[in-house]
Amino acid sequence: APEQPCAPAAIAGQSGGCGVAGGRMTDTRRRVKVYTLNEDRQWDDRGTGHVSSCYVERLKGMSLLVRAESDGSLLLESKINPNTAYQKQQDTLIVWSEAENYDLALSFQEKAGCDEIWEKICQVQGKDPSVDITQDLVDESEEERFDDMSSPGLELPSCELSRLEEIAELVASSLPSPLRREKLALALENEGYIKKLLEIFHVCEDLENIEGLHHLYEIIKGIFLLNRTALFEVMFSEECIMDVIGCLEYDPSLSQSRKHREFLTKTAKFKEVIPISDPELKQKIHQTYRVQYIQDMVLPTPSVFEENMLSTLHSFIFFNKVEIVGMLQEDEKFLTDLFAQLTDEATDEEKRQELVNFLKEFCAFSQTLQPQNRDAFFKTLSNMGILPALEVILGMDDAQVRSAATDIFSYLVEYNPSMVREFVMQEAQQNDDDILLINLIIEHMICDTDPELGGAVLLMGLLRTLVDPENMLATANKTEKTEFLGFFYKHCMHVLTAPLLANTTEDKPSKDDFQTAQLLALILELLTFCVEHHTYHIKNYIINKDILRRVLVLMASKHAFLALCALRFKRKIIGLKDEFYNRYIMKSFLFEPVVKAFLNNGSRYNLMNSAIIEMFEFIRVEDIKSLTAHVIENYWKALEDVDYVQTFKGLKLRFEQQRERQDNPKLDSISTKLICLNNRFPLLIRKTVSCELPFCGFFLQKFTRQISLHSMKESEEKEVLLKTNLSGRQSPSFKLSFSSGTKSNLTSQSSASNLPGSPGSPGSPGSPGSPGSVSKSTSQMAAITTK
């Protein structure tokens, strides 16, 4: 059932009837919260307002109206249907269903208001206001209706040991019928029957009467399936709950009884890390833990037909958690003591671990709150200094404490990344880079000892959320994106890229074990995200720090997934078609590692082969002139024999077309314009050519000849592209002249070692050959020397 609303000092609303909102109302009886049940069987808060009942002409009947206290808008307009089952729970809740999957609830601030509206509902339906439910939606048979008229109540057998079997049969027979369930629930409530059953439970245990205990299990399980809040309040009271759990230990389907009570009293320990002075709060915590235990561990998993039978039990736990969070949040002394002890250096490690685990569980409970309540919750924690506290905790040596602190940090980032960004930018003005909260997070990601890097993956996701411009705020006088990204690249990016730079000082990775490769792949994934979303910040960083060259060292890794991550990083840069990036790539000859990886892959038809070809195909299709010229001028000798795809021959044609245009710029300009003209106005040209004006005819005939020549040239190009050279290809060899003074050897292995499937060739052994490929010549490949 939905939570109780809190009372403000002044309440806007109407004084009664169906008046217009906006007047003052001194009586808070009719102040309510409106809830709807979502698909996950959780209650969504639709707003706070004031309820009234009146006749609505449009609906042709008495209706419930709720107007928002903020602006007087209509939150709810619901006709009181004579056939709708309304249920009153916990003295301040009215719950009903308006459609098969649309449940509504009104949570009143005061019991008097709930009683007043309940009387109105009962008056419309002709019911006695003393009942807690008006009727059930499910249609009963004529026989059941006759029974209802003739016997207004269900008479329970006397609660005796000898009649347990009869009681169990009565409960089981009542569950299929909604009407009989209602009668049974009322009888159990009115006669205090549950407490009498629990007294018999003690007798059966003392006598070791297993048959009686089995009957009690069936009875108590059936009472749970009645799904009544009033019965749950009795069963989950401090006096009864352990006996109820005891009854559920004796499942007839099990050969031996379970020891649930022993676990709850001896194994499960309640750790009061900070003394709780409120006895009601303490009792509520105990109750919620035990009821959660019943739901998760004691009750059998409901069948498909029973999965909605325990919806009230889910609601009971849900709103207990809401109440606990609210009571703790309002206790300022409790939270002040909590954060003081967390950050106190004198606190011993065991105590600090308990405090952090409590705070983690506290934040987990907050996920049950409605959005506006969750806002207030995290605002309270922020005011208490949760982020500085996390900074202190993350700097400690205890791995368990750091792990719990990371989970708390994830709640904060998911809730409000802007709050975290604002904090880290403020602390940067006072602290060194090494102890900044965001750098501590990066260090924990880098130093994750888990072989599968589970913690590092979580932290990388949080970092991605923090640097994502999509969730950054932009106001008239301040742009969070500009400020935070400037901070991040100045104070944090060097920490993130440190493992990458440390591992790529040579021509191949200095450490190439699986865990290191996984970590570098995570870092590359984030850097690729930055290339896509951060524009000039990441561009300056990559060019100034020569990041792409270092990343491409990883193309030589023995782990294919890491080499592909490096290639994807470069592909993302090329995809931007930014000439600054292109000039940087050409100046540093950064296609060399890619071409080398392509040649070393041989004729294997695998993901590496396809990804590299796709990158060159993108350059060709998008006609990136500078890169096309660079590739053909420097790497054509190595790529000219690749004939199972037409990508490289197409690049060569693009390059030749560019050269021709450069040699004849006027011809290129005229032919381009004429092609466009011919495409747009073909009839006009043909007619004009035959006109009598000699001057016009001369030039247009010349233009038409240019168009014809261009068309012939295009057909020749297509013919070249369609040709496939099936002759044996030579081993690629080429010379590269670099502008720098350094020399490096790009030496291909001998053709014998590069034959498909040969043991010495890297890549994926046993993978099929490329489509249309042929074996290489066995002659020794020439060394490829670059200056």
mmCIF file of N, CA and C in Angstrom, residues 69 105 200 254-255:
data_model
loop_
_atom_site.group_PDB
_atom_site.id
_atom_site.type_symbol
_atom_site.label_atom_id
_atom_site.label_comp_id
_atom_site.label_asym_id
_atom_site.label_seq_id
_atom_site.Cartn_x
_atom_site.Cartn_y
_atom_site.Cartn_z
ATOM 1 N N GLU A 69 -2.234 20.219 -5.321
ATOM 2 C CA GLU A 69 -2.129 21.358 -4.403
ATOM 3 C C GLU A 69 -1.213 22.437 -4.971
ATOM 4 N N ALA A 105 -4.549 4.033 -5.997
ATOM 5 C CA ALA A 105 -4.574 4.114 -4.538
ATOM 6 C C ALA A 105 -4.552 5.582 -4.119
ATOM 7 N N ILE A 200 -1.920 -23.348 19.185
ATOM 8 C CA ILE A 200 -1.942 -24.782 18.875
ATOM 9 C C ILE A 200 -0.597 -25.221 18.294
ATOM 10 N N LEU A 254 8.635 -31.817 2.185
ATOM 11 C CA LEU A 254 10.049 -32.016 2.540
ATOM 12 C C LEU A 254 10.169 -33.127 3.569
ATOM 13 N N SER A 255 11.220 -33.903 3.426
ATOM 14 C CA SER A 255 11.417 -35.015 4.361
ATOM 15 C C SER A 255 11.856 -34.530 5.737
#
